[in-house]
Short mmCIF file of C-alpha atoms in Angstrom, two decimals:
data_model
loop_
_atom_site.label_atom_id
_atom_site.label_comp_id
_atom_site.label_asym_id
_atom_site.label_seq_id
_atom_site.Cartn_x
_atom_site.Cartn_y
_atom_site.Cartn_z
CA LEU U 1199 1.75 10.70 3.03
CA GLU U 1200 0.42 7.08 3.33
CA GLY U 1201 -2.22 8.55 5.90
CA VAL U 1202 -3.50 10.64 2.99
CA PHE U 1203 -3.25 8.24 0.53
CA ASN U 1204 -5.15 5.56 2.17
CA ALA U 1205 -8.37 7.69 3.37
CA LEU U 1206 -8.73 8.25 -0.10
CA PRO U 1207 -11.53 6.32 -1.90
CA ASN U 1208 -9.78 3.67 -4.44
CA GLU U 1209 -11.04 5.80 -7.62
CA GLN U 1210 -9.04 8.94 -6.01
CA GLU U 1211 -5.83 7.26 -5.80
CA LEU U 1212 -4.51 7.90 -9.24
CA ASP U 1213 -5.78 11.35 -9.53
CA TYR U 1214 -3.78 11.73 -6.03
CA PHE U 1215 -0.75 10.47 -7.37
CA ASP U 1216 -0.74 12.12 -10.64
CA SER U 1217 -0.99 15.45 -8.58
CA TYR U 1218 1.27 14.98 -6.09
CA PHE U 1219 4.16 13.95 -9.04
CA LYS U 1220 3.04 17.14 -10.84
CA ALA U 1221 3.38 19.02 -7.55
CA LEU U 1222 6.99 17.61 -6.95
CA LYS U 1223 8.21 18.03 -10.50
CA GLU U 1224 7.44 21.52 -10.02
CA ILE U 1225 9.23 22.16 -6.22
CA SER U 1226 11.90 19.89 -6.16
CA THR U 1227 14.34 22.12 -7.81
CA LYS U 1228 13.43 24.67 -4.87
CA TRP U 1229 14.12 21.89 -2.30
CA ASN U 1230 17.11 22.35 0.95
CA GLU U 1231 18.74 19.26 2.00
CA GLN U 1232 16.02 18.83 5.06
CA GLN U 1233 12.70 19.37 2.87
CA SER U 1234 14.33 16.20 0.16
CA GLU U 1235 15.04 14.07 3.42
CA ARG U 1236 11.21 14.22 4.52
CA VAL U 1237 9.92 13.92 1.10
CA PHE U 1238 12.20 10.56 0.39
CA ASN U 1239 11.67 9.11 3.84
CA ALA U 1240 7.76 9.47 3.12
CA LEU U 1241 8.08 7.94 -0.14
CA ILE U 1242 10.62 5.32 0.59
CA PHE U 1243 8.22 4.42 3.45
CA VAL U 1244 5.16 3.88 1.60
CA SER U 1245 7.44 2.31 -1.05
CA LYS U 1246 8.27 -0.44 1.00
CA HIS U 1247 4.91 -0.86 2.42
CA SER U 1248 3.45 -1.62 -1.10
CA ILE U 1249 6.06 -4.11 -2.18
CA ASN U 1250 4.53 -6.86 0.43
CA THR U 1251 1.03 -5.71 -0.08
CA ASN U 1252 -1.52 -6.46 -3.11
CA ASN U 1253 -1.99 -3.08 -4.30
CA ASP U 1254 -2.93 -2.69 -7.21
CA GLU U 1255 0.35 -2.26 -10.36
CA ASP U 1256 -0.94 1.77 -11.15
CA LYS U 1257 0.08 2.77 -7.67
CA ASP U 1258 3.40 0.72 -7.57
CA ARG U 1259 4.39 2.28 -10.99
CA LYS U 1260 3.70 5.67 -9.67
CA LEU U 1261 5.43 5.14 -6.64
CA VAL U 1262 8.30 4.46 -8.50
CA GLU U 1263 7.99 7.27 -10.69
CA LEU U 1264 8.00 9.76 -7.59
CA LEU U 1265 11.25 8.04 -6.47
CA GLU U 1266 12.78 8.27 -10.22
CA LEU U 1267 12.00 11.80 -9.89
CA ILE U 1268 13.75 12.83 -6.98
CA SER U 1269 16.72 10.34 -7.55
CA THR U 1270 19.38 12.55 -8.58
CA LYS U 1271 18.67 14.93 -5.79
CA LEU U 1272 19.80 12.33 -2.93
CA ASN U 1273 22.67 11.59 -1.02
CA ASP U 1274 24.70 8.51 -0.72
CA LYS U 1275 22.58 7.12 1.67
CA GLN U 1276 19.72 7.63 0.19
CA LEU U 1277 20.62 6.57 -3.10
CA TYR U 1278 21.91 3.15 -2.04
CA LEU U 1279 18.02 2.76 0.13
CA LEU U 1280 16.13 3.73 -3.35
CA VAL U 1281 18.77 1.46 -5.31
CA ILE U 1282 17.96 -1.55 -2.78
CA ASN U 1283 14.21 -0.93 -2.91
CA LEU U 1284 14.19 -1.35 -6.49
CA LEU U 1285 16.03 -4.02 -6.79
CA GLU U 1286 13.60 -5.94 -4.36
CA ARG U 1287 10.76 -4.98 -6.37
CA ALA U 1288 12.95 -6.34 -9.34
CA LYS U 1289 13.78 -9.83 -7.79
CA LYS U 1290 10.28 -10.26 -6.35
CA LYS U 1291 8.29 -8.85 -9.46
CA CYS U 1292 10.03 -7.35 -12.18
CA VAL U 1293 7.31 -5.61 -13.84
CA TYR U 1294 8.04 -3.30 -16.68
CA TYR U 1295 8.20 0.10 -15.02
CA VAL U 1296 11.15 -1.48 -12.60
CA GLN U 1297 12.99 -2.75 -15.79
CA TYR U 1298 12.48 0.65 -17.49
CA ALA U 1299 13.76 2.72 -14.18
CA LEU U 1300 16.97 0.73 -13.27
CA PRO U 1301 18.72 1.13 -16.19
CA LYS U 1302 18.49 4.76 -16.13
CA ILE U 1303 20.62 4.64 -13.30
CA SER U 1304 23.85 5.94 -13.83
CA GLU U 1305 27.20 4.46 -13.26
CA ASP U 1306 28.41 7.35 -10.73
CA MET U 1307 24.77 6.30 -8.66
CA TRP U 1308 25.74 2.51 -9.20
CA LYS U 1309 29.23 3.28 -7.58
CA ARG U 1310 27.93 5.64 -4.75
CA ALA U 1311 25.48 3.11 -4.05
CA ILE U 1312 27.66 0.09 -3.97
CA ILE U 1313 30.39 2.12 -1.88
CA CYS U 1314 27.59 3.03 0.80
CA GLY U 1315 26.43 -0.48 0.91
CA LEU U 1316 29.63 -2.16 1.21
CA LYS U 1317 30.88 0.32 3.72
CA GLU U 1318 27.40 -0.52 6.19
CA ASN U 1319 28.21 -4.01 5.65
CA ILE U 1320 31.53 -3.88 6.69
CA GLN U 1321 30.72 -1.49 9.93
CA MET U 1322 28.18 -3.97 10.61
CA LYS U 1323 30.49 -7.10 10.58
CA ASN U 1324 32.93 -4.95 12.54
CA GLU U 1325 30.25 -3.90 15.36
CA ASN U 1326 29.34 -8.02 15.69
CA THR U 1327 33.04 -8.53 15.96
CA LEU U 1328 33.71 -6.24 18.91
CA MET U 1329 30.19 -7.27 20.13
CA ASN U 1330 31.29 -10.89 20.47
CA LYS U 1331 34.48 -10.15 22.41
CA GLN U 1332 32.38 -8.07 24.73
CA ASN U 1333 30.03 -10.82 25.09
CA SER U 1334 32.16 -13.87 24.66
CA ASN U 1335 30.34 -15.71 27.58
CA ASN U 1336 27.03 -15.08 26.58
CA ARG U 1337 27.65 -15.13 22.44
CA ILE U 1338 25.27 -12.16 21.78
CA CYS U 1339 25.55 -10.42 18.78
CA LYS U 1340 23.71 -8.88 15.95
CA ILE U 1341 22.54 -10.76 12.96
CA ASP U 1342 24.91 -10.27 10.23
CA ASN U 1343 22.81 -9.15 7.37
CA ASP U 1344 24.09 -9.47 3.45
CA THR U 1345 20.39 -9.47 2.13
CA SER U 1346 21.28 -5.88 1.00
CA ILE U 1347 24.67 -6.60 -0.49
CA ARG U 1348 23.35 -9.81 -2.53
CA LEU U 1349 20.79 -7.46 -3.75
CA LEU U 1350 23.29 -4.78 -5.18
CA VAL U 1351 25.34 -7.69 -6.54
CA PHE U 1352 22.11 -9.09 -8.25
CA GLY U 1353 21.63 -5.61 -9.72
CA LEU U 1354 25.15 -4.95 -11.04
CA MET U 1355 25.31 -7.93 -12.87
CA ILE U 1356 21.99 -7.52 -14.69
CA PHE U 1357 22.12 -3.72 -15.07
CA ASN U 1358 26.10 -2.44 -15.39
CA PRO U 1359 28.10 -5.53 -15.47
CA ARG U 1360 30.85 -3.77 -16.86
CA ILE U 1361 31.48 -1.11 -14.04
CA GLN U 1362 34.88 -0.56 -12.97
CA LEU U 1363 35.91 0.89 -9.14
CA SER U 1364 39.05 1.63 -8.10
CA PHE U 1365 39.95 1.01 -4.61
CA ASP U 1366 41.34 4.27 -3.96
CA GLU U 1367 38.45 6.49 -5.23
CA ASN U 1368 35.72 7.58 -2.80
CA ASN U 1369 37.95 6.29 0.10
CA THR U 1370 37.22 2.97 -0.92
CA ASN U 1371 39.68 0.64 0.67
CA PHE U 1372 41.15 -2.96 -0.21
CA ASP U 1373 38.65 -4.77 2.20
CA ASP U 1374 35.64 -2.83 0.32
CA LEU U 1375 35.97 -4.18 -3.16
CA ASN U 1376 37.01 -7.77 -2.15
CA GLU U 1377 34.30 -7.97 -0.29
CA LEU U 1378 32.27 -6.71 -3.64
CA ILE U 1379 34.52 -9.65 -5.63
CA ARG U 1380 33.51 -12.49 -3.03
CA TYR U 1381 29.31 -11.76 -3.81
CA CYS U 1382 29.88 -11.28 -7.23
CA ASP U 1383 31.56 -14.59 -7.43
CA LYS U 1384 28.89 -16.14 -5.16
CA GLN U 1385 26.43 -14.78 -7.51
CA ALA U 1386 28.14 -16.20 -10.49
CA VAL U 1387 28.45 -19.44 -9.50
CA GLU U 1388 24.94 -19.77 -8.39
CA TRP U 1389 24.38 -18.73 -12.23
CA LYS U 1390 26.82 -20.95 -13.76
CA PHE U 1391 28.69 -17.60 -15.00
CA PRO U 1392 32.69 -17.18 -15.21
CA THR U 1393 34.03 -15.72 -12.09
CA HIS U 1394 36.61 -13.23 -11.01
CA GLN U 1395 38.20 -11.59 -13.79
CA SER U 1396 37.38 -14.03 -16.43
CA LYS U 1397 35.63 -13.48 -19.86
CA TRP U 1398 32.67 -14.51 -21.31
CA ASN U 1399 33.27 -16.95 -24.63
CA ASN U 1400 30.40 -16.64 -26.59
CA SER U 1401 30.41 -16.00 -30.15
CA THR U 1402 26.14 -15.07 -30.37
CA ILE U 1403 27.02 -11.94 -28.46
CA ASP U 1404 30.33 -9.41 -28.18
CA SER U 1405 33.22 -11.65 -27.65
CA ASP U 1406 35.11 -11.16 -24.58
CA ILE U 1407 32.69 -9.23 -22.72
CA GLN U 1408 34.96 -8.78 -19.01
CA TYR U 1409 33.44 -9.84 -15.80
CA PRO U 1410 32.21 -7.07 -13.48
CA CYS U 1411 35.97 -6.55 -12.35
CA LEU U 1412 38.37 -3.73 -10.75
CA ASN U 1413 40.40 -1.60 -12.78
CA ASN U 1414 42.99 -2.04 -10.13
CA GLU U 1415 44.64 -5.38 -9.24
CA ILE U 1416 44.20 -6.05 -5.82
CA GLU U 1417 44.09 -9.45 -5.52
CA GLN U 1418 46.94 -11.58 -6.70
#
């Protein structure tokens, strides 16, 4: 996809994306899992590249529209990567088409992306701990990268602050959701917002809007 796109003259770029969008819309209902994965990988590769380049806004808008088109057909890992990609765009430059796409993510899709991200983060930390034990003399370990979780929390608090998660659903455990609470609290402190389980008390907006919380009391 990127090779074909880059080979086109500038004046043909939008026509190419318009054609690609129409074609995907027609055939996406007939994809099998392998075909869906190949299309997603191609689109997310181009989209990641475009975030850090000076491509024009029309091209980026079409990329976001293409990703949005296939969003309901993604597995949990792909959905997580898609949400992270959109949030990276939003944090760098939240243009109108990203602002439009993010609120359309359903609560169920947010839950799937968050749970996938938390599990990956926990797994990475466990791998780091194991590597540290195995290499105690040399202290060789992976770098613990929490950038993705911070992005998820950033998006969650802006676009779905009332989401409720249960630690007994989707095989989510105590550690997973406590990790989410810790990151939410860090972001809340940075923004000078109320922290865990507190409420907003601003008479100019809906009164007693809850901070993002769990519907199970897993912390005392």
